[in-house]
Amino acid sequence: MAMYELCGSFSVYRPAPEIQTHLDTIRNTRLSRDLWQQVRDAHGNGTSLWKRPPLITVHELQRYTERINGLRGSKQFRQAAQMVTGQTASPLEVQASMLLGASRRLGGAGLTPFENNHLVRFGREARRLAGRQHCYCDLFFPGRKGGRALDVECHGHLVHDSAEQGGLDANRTLALQSMGIGVIFLTYEQLIDEERRHAAIDHIARCAGLRPRPKTEALMQKERALCEELFIDWETLGS
């Protein structure tokens, strides 16, 4: 999870009240545009989620594992690095990527392959619908025989709850559908509830042309253990 944050375009940091007051003061100044961008909720309040360029690429992370080969902990580090599927933009995208992409023996759904932050260039009709030239998909499944290309969007409340963002999401969804790409929205609430989580995973698998076998009780125990690690308060990660 920490590796995903390093390779991602986000950080989670809760400023002290005095620092938050200063950030609110310089919010619309040129100085604020030179800093990490704090995500604000629908009421304009600063949150603990920040947007910033990735601190390291997945390729650099995996290349580093070769330099520490043989050192204590290097095997575990390498195994963790191999689980990072790509660049993500929020904790929810990390949680969804790990839950859907991790092998079943580790508690995941084993729904691979997919690509994080996948670029889709719109055709003429899709450009008219979306009002833009392209978009990025959170988790993009290319689609197998019997399925179609699928964009799984992680619908976090902090980013998507405003009326303006809702309109952009609707335009983008319609544009992707006009190109034959299905769109599914995942929420935190769907993933933390076991019954809803299984329904969502089954639906994603069917749409992407995947047919995973039902999990045994032993695999279910692995899944529950993974979810206990995944669905934490991200601000406490590493503490």
PDB file of C-alpha atoms in Angstrom:
ATOM      1  CA  MET A   1       0.000   0.000   0.000  1.00  0.00           C
ATOM      2  CA  ALA A   2       2.879   2.372   0.787  1.00  0.00           C
ATOM      3  CA  MET A   3       4.512   1.476  -2.540  1.00  0.00           C
ATOM      4  CA  TYR A   4       1.298   2.310  -4.367  1.00  0.00           C
ATOM      5  CA  GLU A   5       1.248   5.737  -2.717  1.00  0.00           C
ATOM      6  CA  LEU A   6       4.877   6.403  -3.671  1.00  0.00           C
ATOM      7  CA  CYS A   7       4.169   5.416  -7.292  1.00  0.00           C
ATOM      8  CA  GLY A   8       0.802   7.159  -7.360  1.00  0.00           C
ATOM      9  CA  SER A   9      -0.255  10.748  -7.973  1.00  0.00           C
ATOM     10  CA  PHE A  10      -1.618  11.257  -4.447  1.00  0.00           C
ATOM     11  CA  SER A  11      -0.563  11.510  -0.829  1.00  0.00           C
ATOM     12  CA  VAL A  12      -2.538  11.388   2.396  1.00  0.00           C
ATOM     13  CA  TYR A  13      -1.566  14.016   4.948  1.00  0.00           C
ATOM     14  CA  ARG A  14      -3.667  15.781   7.582  1.00  0.00           C
ATOM     15  CA  PRO A  15      -2.251  19.285   8.213  1.00  0.00           C
ATOM     16  CA  ALA A  16      -2.197  20.743  11.696  1.00  0.00           C
ATOM     17  CA  PRO A  17      -4.959  23.348  12.225  1.00  0.00           C
ATOM     18  CA  GLU A  18      -2.484  26.251  12.001  1.00  0.00           C
ATOM     19  CA  ILE A  19      -1.087  24.948   8.702  1.00  0.00           C
ATOM     20  CA  GLN A  20      -4.588  24.356   7.317  1.00  0.00           C
ATOM     21  CA  THR A  21      -5.518  27.956   8.145  1.00  0.00           C
ATOM     22  CA  HIS A  22      -2.513  29.182   6.174  1.00  0.00           C
ATOM     23  CA  LEU A  23      -3.363  26.875   3.259  1.00  0.00           C
ATOM     24  CA  ASP A  24      -6.884  28.268   3.201  1.00  0.00           C
ATOM     25  CA  THR A  25      -5.454  31.802   3.110  1.00  0.00           C
ATOM     26  CA  ILE A  26      -3.237  31.168   0.060  1.00  0.00           C
ATOM     27  CA  ARG A  27      -5.721  28.858  -1.630  1.00  0.00           C
ATOM     28  CA  ASN A  28      -6.330  30.982  -4.737  1.00  0.00           C
ATOM     29  CA  THR A  29      -2.890  32.552  -5.030  1.00  0.00           C
ATOM     30  CA  ARG A  30      -0.099  31.697  -7.439  1.00  0.00           C
ATOM     31  CA  LEU A  31       1.873  30.211  -4.561  1.00  0.00           C
ATOM     32  CA  SER A  32      -0.793  27.559  -3.993  1.00  0.00           C
ATOM     33  CA  ARG A  33      -0.507  26.386  -7.613  1.00  0.00           C
ATOM     34  CA  ASP A  34       3.193  25.655  -7.098  1.00  0.00           C
ATOM     35  CA  LEU A  35       2.480  23.294  -4.201  1.00  0.00           C
ATOM     36  CA  TRP A  36       0.804  19.924  -3.878  1.00  0.00           C
ATOM     37  CA  GLN A  37      -2.893  20.419  -4.569  1.00  0.00           C
ATOM     38  CA  GLN A  38      -5.158  19.728  -1.603  1.00  0.00           C
ATOM     39  CA  VAL A  39      -8.411  18.004  -2.534  1.00  0.00           C
ATOM     40  CA  ARG A  40     -11.409  19.828  -1.075  1.00  0.00           C
ATOM     41  CA  ASP A  41     -14.818  18.410  -0.291  1.00  0.00           C
ATOM     42  CA  ALA A  42     -18.128  19.599  -1.735  1.00  0.00           C
ATOM     43  CA  HIS A  43     -18.191  22.413   0.864  1.00  0.00           C
ATOM     44  CA  GLY A  44     -14.715  23.678   0.006  1.00  0.00           C
ATOM     45  CA  ASN A  45     -13.061  22.319   3.134  1.00  0.00           C
ATOM     46  CA  GLY A  46      -9.541  20.936   2.890  1.00  0.00           C
ATOM     47  CA  THR A  47      -9.187  17.160   3.212  1.00  0.00           C
ATOM     48  CA  SER A  48      -6.267  14.835   3.907  1.00  0.00           C
ATOM     49  CA  LEU A  49      -6.054  13.827   0.225  1.00  0.00           C
ATOM     50  CA  TRP A  50      -3.483  15.620  -1.949  1.00  0.00           C
ATOM     51  CA  LYS A  51      -2.673  15.503  -5.650  1.00  0.00           C
ATOM     52  CA  ARG A  52       0.978  15.574  -6.703  1.00  0.00           C
ATOM     53  CA  PRO A  53       3.298  14.015  -9.316  1.00  0.00           C
ATOM     54  CA  PRO A  54       4.425  10.423  -8.631  1.00  0.00           C
ATOM     55  CA  LEU A  55       7.518  10.269  -6.422  1.00  0.00           C
ATOM     56  CA  ILE A  56       8.844   7.156  -8.182  1.00  0.00           C
ATOM     57  CA  THR A  57       7.766   5.051 -11.145  1.00  0.00           C
ATOM     58  CA  VAL A  58       6.755   1.415 -10.895  1.00  0.00           C
ATOM     59  CA  HIS A  59       9.706   0.553 -13.158  1.00  0.00           C
ATOM     60  CA  GLU A  60      12.148   2.369 -10.843  1.00  0.00           C
ATOM     61  CA  LEU A  61      10.656   0.623  -7.822  1.00  0.00           C
ATOM     62  CA  GLN A  62      11.009  -2.807  -9.365  1.00  0.00           C
ATOM     63  CA  ARG A  63      14.526  -2.013 -10.615  1.00  0.00           C
ATOM     64  CA  TYR A  64      15.499  -1.079  -7.060  1.00  0.00           C
ATOM     65  CA  THR A  65      14.603  -4.588  -5.917  1.00  0.00           C
ATOM     66  CA  GLU A  66      17.549  -5.870  -7.986  1.00  0.00           C
ATOM     67  CA  ARG A  67      19.966  -3.596  -6.106  1.00  0.00           C
ATOM     68  CA  ILE A  68      18.974  -4.912  -2.678  1.00  0.00           C
ATOM     69  CA  ASN A  69      18.921  -8.593  -3.650  1.00  0.00           C
ATOM     70  CA  GLY A  70      20.264 -10.686  -0.782  1.00  0.00           C
ATOM     71  CA  LEU A  71      19.693  -8.088   1.913  1.00  0.00           C
ATOM     72  CA  ARG A  72      17.442  -8.848   4.847  1.00  0.00           C
ATOM     73  CA  GLY A  73      13.813  -8.284   3.814  1.00  0.00           C
ATOM     74  CA  SER A  74      14.619  -8.072   0.096  1.00  0.00           C
ATOM     75  CA  LYS A  75      12.438 -11.073  -0.803  1.00  0.00           C
ATOM     76  CA  GLN A  76       9.386  -9.598   0.917  1.00  0.00           C
ATOM     77  CA  PHE A  77      10.136  -6.191  -0.621  1.00  0.00           C
ATOM     78  CA  ARG A  78      10.351  -7.756  -4.095  1.00  0.00           C
ATOM     79  CA  GLN A  79       7.078  -9.656  -3.632  1.00  0.00           C
ATOM     80  CA  ALA A  80       5.333  -6.446  -2.574  1.00  0.00           C
ATOM     81  CA  ALA A  81       6.772  -4.498  -5.515  1.00  0.00           C
ATOM     82  CA  GLN A  82       5.541  -7.139  -7.948  1.00  0.00           C
ATOM     83  CA  MET A  83       2.000  -6.594  -6.675  1.00  0.00           C
ATOM     84  CA  VAL A  84       1.967  -2.905  -7.681  1.00  0.00           C
ATOM     85  CA  THR A  85      -0.034  -2.909 -10.912  1.00  0.00           C
ATOM     86  CA  GLY A  86       0.450   0.731 -11.914  1.00  0.00           C
ATOM     87  CA  GLN A  87      -0.120   4.397 -11.106  1.00  0.00           C
ATOM     88  CA  THR A  88      -3.155   5.221  -8.978  1.00  0.00           C
ATOM     89  CA  ALA A  89      -4.687   8.532  -7.894  1.00  0.00           C
ATOM     90  CA  SER A  90      -6.357   7.758  -4.551  1.00  0.00           C
ATOM     91  CA  PRO A  91      -6.395   5.265  -1.678  1.00  0.00           C
ATOM     92  CA  LEU A  92      -9.645   3.794  -3.034  1.00  0.00           C
ATOM     93  CA  GLU A  93      -7.959   3.014  -6.360  1.00  0.00           C
ATOM     94  CA  VAL A  94      -5.180   1.233  -4.453  1.00  0.00           C
ATOM     95  CA  GLN A  95      -7.650  -0.778  -2.406  1.00  0.00           C
ATOM     96  CA  ALA A  96      -9.650  -1.760  -5.491  1.00  0.00           C
ATOM     97  CA  SER A  97      -6.497  -2.652  -7.453  1.00  0.00           C
ATOM     98  CA  MET A  98      -5.161  -4.867  -4.676  1.00  0.00           C
ATOM     99  CA  LEU A  99      -8.506  -6.528  -3.979  1.00  0.00           C
ATOM    100  CA  LEU A 100      -9.296  -7.222  -7.647  1.00  0.00           C
ATOM    101  CA  GLY A 101      -5.749  -7.937  -8.816  1.00  0.00           C
ATOM    102  CA  ALA A 102      -4.134  -9.893  -5.980  1.00  0.00           C
ATOM    103  CA  SER A 103      -4.024 -13.648  -6.393  1.00  0.00           C
ATOM    104  CA  ARG A 104      -6.759 -15.709  -4.775  1.00  0.00           C
ATOM    105  CA  ARG A 105      -4.249 -17.384  -2.452  1.00  0.00           C
ATOM    106  CA  LEU A 106      -3.484 -13.927  -1.038  1.00  0.00           C
ATOM    107  CA  GLY A 107      -7.165 -13.107  -0.622  1.00  0.00           C
ATOM    108  CA  GLY A 108      -7.707 -11.186  -3.857  1.00  0.00           C
ATOM    109  CA  ALA A 109     -10.120 -11.835  -6.700  1.00  0.00           C
ATOM    110  CA  GLY A 110      -7.402 -12.625  -9.260  1.00  0.00           C
ATOM    111  CA  LEU A 111      -9.162 -10.573 -11.982  1.00  0.00           C
ATOM    112  CA  THR A 112      -6.253  -9.843 -14.321  1.00  0.00           C
ATOM    113  CA  PRO A 113      -5.015  -8.377 -16.506  1.00  0.00           C
ATOM    114  CA  PHE A 114      -6.031  -4.760 -16.059  1.00  0.00           C
ATOM    115  CA  GLU A 115      -4.194  -1.469 -16.452  1.00  0.00           C
ATOM    116  CA  ASN A 116      -4.225   1.455 -14.052  1.00  0.00           C
ATOM    117  CA  ASN A 117      -4.541   5.024 -15.347  1.00  0.00           C
ATOM    118  CA  HIS A 118      -5.203   3.792 -18.894  1.00  0.00           C
ATOM    119  CA  LEU A 119      -5.366   6.493 -21.587  1.00  0.00           C
ATOM    120  CA  VAL A 120      -8.390   6.385 -23.908  1.00  0.00           C
ATOM    121  CA  ARG A 121      -8.367   8.776 -26.861  1.00  0.00           C
ATOM    122  CA  PHE A 122     -11.904   9.683 -27.873  1.00  0.00           C
ATOM    123  CA  GLY A 123     -13.233   9.378 -31.403  1.00  0.00           C
ATOM    124  CA  ARG A 124     -15.203  12.208 -33.030  1.00  0.00           C
ATOM    125  CA  GLU A 125     -18.590  11.306 -31.526  1.00  0.00           C
ATOM    126  CA  ALA A 126     -17.097  10.605 -28.095  1.00  0.00           C
ATOM    127  CA  ARG A 127     -15.270  13.961 -28.146  1.00  0.00           C
ATOM    128  CA  ARG A 128     -18.569  15.753 -28.744  1.00  0.00           C
ATOM    129  CA  LEU A 129     -20.197  13.872 -25.870  1.00  0.00           C
ATOM    130  CA  ALA A 130     -17.371  14.361 -23.386  1.00  0.00           C
ATOM    131  CA  GLY A 131     -16.226  17.812 -24.404  1.00  0.00           C
ATOM    132  CA  ARG A 132     -12.611  16.670 -24.260  1.00  0.00           C
ATOM    133  CA  GLN A 133     -10.054  14.781 -26.331  1.00  0.00           C
ATOM    134  CA  HIS A 134      -9.307  11.872 -24.007  1.00  0.00           C
ATOM    135  CA  CYS A 135      -9.704  10.456 -20.521  1.00  0.00           C
ATOM    136  CA  TYR A 136      -7.904   8.139 -18.120  1.00  0.00           C
ATOM    137  CA  CYS A 137      -9.530   4.976 -16.754  1.00  0.00           C
ATOM    138  CA  ASP A 138      -8.850   3.975 -13.139  1.00  0.00           C
ATOM    139  CA  LEU A 139      -8.785   0.215 -13.824  1.00  0.00           C
ATOM    140  CA  PHE A 140      -9.081  -0.770 -17.480  1.00  0.00           C
ATOM    141  CA  PHE A 141      -9.880  -4.351 -18.456  1.00  0.00           C
ATOM    142  CA  PRO A 142      -9.196  -4.972 -22.176  1.00  0.00           C
ATOM    143  CA  GLY A 143     -11.961  -7.581 -22.355  1.00  0.00           C
ATOM    144  CA  ARG A 144     -11.711 -11.232 -23.262  1.00  0.00           C
ATOM    145  CA  LYS A 145     -13.808 -13.425 -25.505  1.00  0.00           C
ATOM    146  CA  GLY A 146     -17.392 -13.081 -24.362  1.00  0.00           C
ATOM    147  CA  GLY A 147     -16.699  -9.748 -22.672  1.00  0.00           C
ATOM    148  CA  ARG A 148     -15.933  -6.203 -23.697  1.00  0.00           C
ATOM    149  CA  ALA A 149     -13.463  -3.540 -22.690  1.00  0.00           C
ATOM    150  CA  LEU A 150     -14.360  -2.248 -19.253  1.00  0.00           C
ATOM    151  CA  ASP A 151     -13.493   0.847 -17.223  1.00  0.00           C
ATOM    152  CA  VAL A 152     -13.845   0.381 -13.453  1.00  0.00           C
ATOM    153  CA  GLU A 153     -14.004   3.807 -11.815  1.00  0.00           C
ATOM    154  CA  CYS A 154     -13.347   4.233  -8.108  1.00  0.00           C
ATOM    155  CA  HIS A 155     -16.044   6.661  -7.056  1.00  0.00           C
ATOM    156  CA  GLY A 156     -14.718   8.394  -3.952  1.00  0.00           C
ATOM    157  CA  HIS A 157     -16.984  10.872  -2.161  1.00  0.00           C
ATOM    158  CA  LEU A 158     -14.292  13.550  -1.833  1.00  0.00           C
ATOM    159  CA  VAL A 159     -13.805  13.924  -5.575  1.00  0.00           C
ATOM    160  CA  HIS A 160     -17.130  12.925  -7.143  1.00  0.00           C
ATOM    161  CA  ASP A 161     -19.822  14.330  -4.864  1.00  0.00           C
ATOM    162  CA  SER A 162     -20.074  17.835  -6.346  1.00  0.00           C
ATOM    163  CA  ALA A 163     -22.741  18.629  -8.956  1.00  0.00           C
ATOM    164  CA  GLU A 164     -20.064  19.824 -11.393  1.00  0.00           C
ATOM    165  CA  GLN A 165     -18.067  16.602 -11.100  1.00  0.00           C
ATOM    166  CA  GLY A 166     -21.240  14.542 -11.436  1.00  0.00           C
ATOM    167  CA  GLY A 167     -21.929  16.175 -14.791  1.00  0.00           C
ATOM    168  CA  LEU A 168     -18.375  15.529 -15.982  1.00  0.00           C
ATOM    169  CA  ASP A 169     -18.624  11.882 -14.902  1.00  0.00           C
ATOM    170  CA  ALA A 170     -21.903  11.459 -16.820  1.00  0.00           C
ATOM    171  CA  ASN A 171     -20.466  12.982 -20.010  1.00  0.00           C
ATOM    172  CA  ARG A 172     -17.332  10.872 -19.760  1.00  0.00           C
ATOM    173  CA  THR A 173     -19.331   7.684 -19.146  1.00  0.00           C
ATOM    174  CA  LEU A 174     -21.539   8.302 -22.177  1.00  0.00           C
ATOM    175  CA  ALA A 175     -18.483   8.974 -24.342  1.00  0.00           C
ATOM    176  CA  LEU A 176     -16.816   5.722 -23.290  1.00  0.00           C
ATOM    177  CA  GLN A 177     -20.024   3.754 -23.850  1.00  0.00           C
ATOM    178  CA  SER A 178     -20.305   5.216 -27.358  1.00  0.00           C
ATOM    179  CA  MET A 179     -16.923   3.594 -28.060  1.00  0.00           C
ATOM    180  CA  GLY A 180     -18.120   0.208 -26.779  1.00  0.00           C
ATOM    181  CA  ILE A 181     -16.344   0.494 -23.425  1.00  0.00           C
ATOM    182  CA  GLY A 182     -18.427  -0.440 -20.393  1.00  0.00           C
ATOM    183  CA  VAL A 183     -18.208   1.654 -17.223  1.00  0.00           C
ATOM    184  CA  ILE A 184     -18.705   0.445 -13.655  1.00  0.00           C
ATOM    185  CA  PHE A 185     -18.437   2.658 -10.579  1.00  0.00           C
ATOM    186  CA  LEU A 186     -17.063   1.176  -7.350  1.00  0.00           C
ATOM    187  CA  THR A 187     -17.524   2.787  -3.950  1.00  0.00           C
ATOM    188  CA  TYR A 188     -15.849   2.229  -0.619  1.00  0.00           C
ATOM    189  CA  GLU A 189     -19.170   1.068   0.855  1.00  0.00           C
ATOM    190  CA  GLN A 190     -19.492  -1.640  -1.800  1.00  0.00           C
ATOM    191  CA  LEU A 191     -16.028  -3.003  -1.078  1.00  0.00           C
ATOM    192  CA  ILE A 192     -16.124  -3.163   2.706  1.00  0.00           C
ATOM    193  CA  ASP A 193     -19.423  -5.074   2.871  1.00  0.00           C
ATOM    194  CA  GLU A 194     -18.757  -8.734   2.062  1.00  0.00           C
ATOM    195  CA  GLU A 195     -22.062  -9.479   0.329  1.00  0.00           C
ATOM    196  CA  ARG A 196     -21.964  -6.310  -1.776  1.00  0.00           C
ATOM    197  CA  ARG A 197     -18.273  -6.858  -2.504  1.00  0.00           C
ATOM    198  CA  HIS A 198     -18.895 -10.318  -3.956  1.00  0.00           C
ATOM    199  CA  ALA A 199     -21.799  -9.048  -6.042  1.00  0.00           C
ATOM    200  CA  ALA A 200     -19.607  -6.246  -7.424  1.00  0.00           C
ATOM    201  CA  ILE A 201     -16.692  -8.570  -8.181  1.00  0.00           C
ATOM    202  CA  ASP A 202     -18.965 -11.085  -9.909  1.00  0.00           C
ATOM    203  CA  HIS A 203     -20.480  -8.307 -12.019  1.00  0.00           C
ATOM    204  CA  ILE A 204     -17.055  -6.965 -13.027  1.00  0.00           C
ATOM    205  CA  ALA A 205     -15.885 -10.475 -13.913  1.00  0.00           C
ATOM    206  CA  ARG A 206     -18.908 -11.151 -16.110  1.00  0.00           C
ATOM    207  CA  CYS A 207     -18.612  -7.812 -17.906  1.00  0.00           C
ATOM    208  CA  ALA A 208     -14.886  -8.371 -18.556  1.00  0.00           C
ATOM    209  CA  GLY A 209     -15.411 -11.929 -19.822  1.00  0.00           C
ATOM    210  CA  LEU A 210     -13.798 -13.548 -16.769  1.00  0.00           C
ATOM    211  CA  ARG A 211     -15.234 -16.591 -14.994  1.00  0.00           C
ATOM    212  CA  PRO A 212     -13.570 -17.146 -11.609  1.00  0.00           C
ATOM    213  CA  ARG A 213     -14.460 -20.242  -9.604  1.00  0.00           C
ATOM    214  CA  PRO A 214     -16.310 -19.863  -6.283  1.00  0.00           C
ATOM    215  CA  LYS A 215     -13.956 -19.482  -3.316  1.00  0.00           C
ATOM    216  CA  THR A 216     -13.490 -22.194  -0.731  1.00  0.00           C
ATOM    217  CA  GLU A 217     -13.845 -21.339   2.958  1.00  0.00           C
ATOM    218  CA  ALA A 218     -10.047 -21.253   3.264  1.00  0.00           C
ATOM    219  CA  LEU A 219      -9.839 -18.679   0.447  1.00  0.00           C
ATOM    220  CA  MET A 220     -12.644 -16.703   2.052  1.00  0.00           C
ATOM    221  CA  GLN A 221     -10.611 -16.497   5.255  1.00  0.00           C
ATOM    222  CA  LYS A 222      -7.698 -15.160   3.191  1.00  0.00           C
ATOM    223  CA  GLU A 223      -9.991 -12.555   1.635  1.00  0.00           C
ATOM    224  CA  ARG A 224     -11.271 -11.384   5.020  1.00  0.00           C
ATOM    225  CA  ALA A 225      -7.707 -11.095   6.321  1.00  0.00           C
ATOM    226  CA  LEU A 226      -6.692  -9.052   3.254  1.00  0.00           C
ATOM    227  CA  CYS A 227      -9.677  -6.726   3.651  1.00  0.00           C
ATOM    228  CA  GLU A 228      -8.779  -6.117   7.298  1.00  0.00           C
ATOM    229  CA  GLU A 229      -5.395  -4.862   6.109  1.00  0.00           C
ATOM    230  CA  LEU A 230      -6.741  -2.897   3.133  1.00  0.00           C
ATOM    231  CA  PHE A 231      -9.715  -1.014   4.506  1.00  0.00           C
ATOM    232  CA  ILE A 232      -8.046   1.003   7.224  1.00  0.00           C
ATOM    233  CA  ASP A 233      -7.930   4.719   7.940  1.00  0.00           C
ATOM    234  CA  TRP A 234      -5.264   5.596   5.359  1.00  0.00           C
ATOM    235  CA  GLU A 235      -3.963   8.407   7.573  1.00  0.00           C
ATOM    236  CA  THR A 236      -2.651   5.741   9.953  1.00  0.00           C
ATOM    237  CA  LEU A 237      -0.743   3.820   7.256  1.00  0.00           C
ATOM    238  CA  GLY A 238       2.776   3.091   8.471  1.00  0.00           C
ATOM    239  CA  SER A 239       2.206   4.413  12.012  1.00  0.00           C
TER     240      SER A 239
END
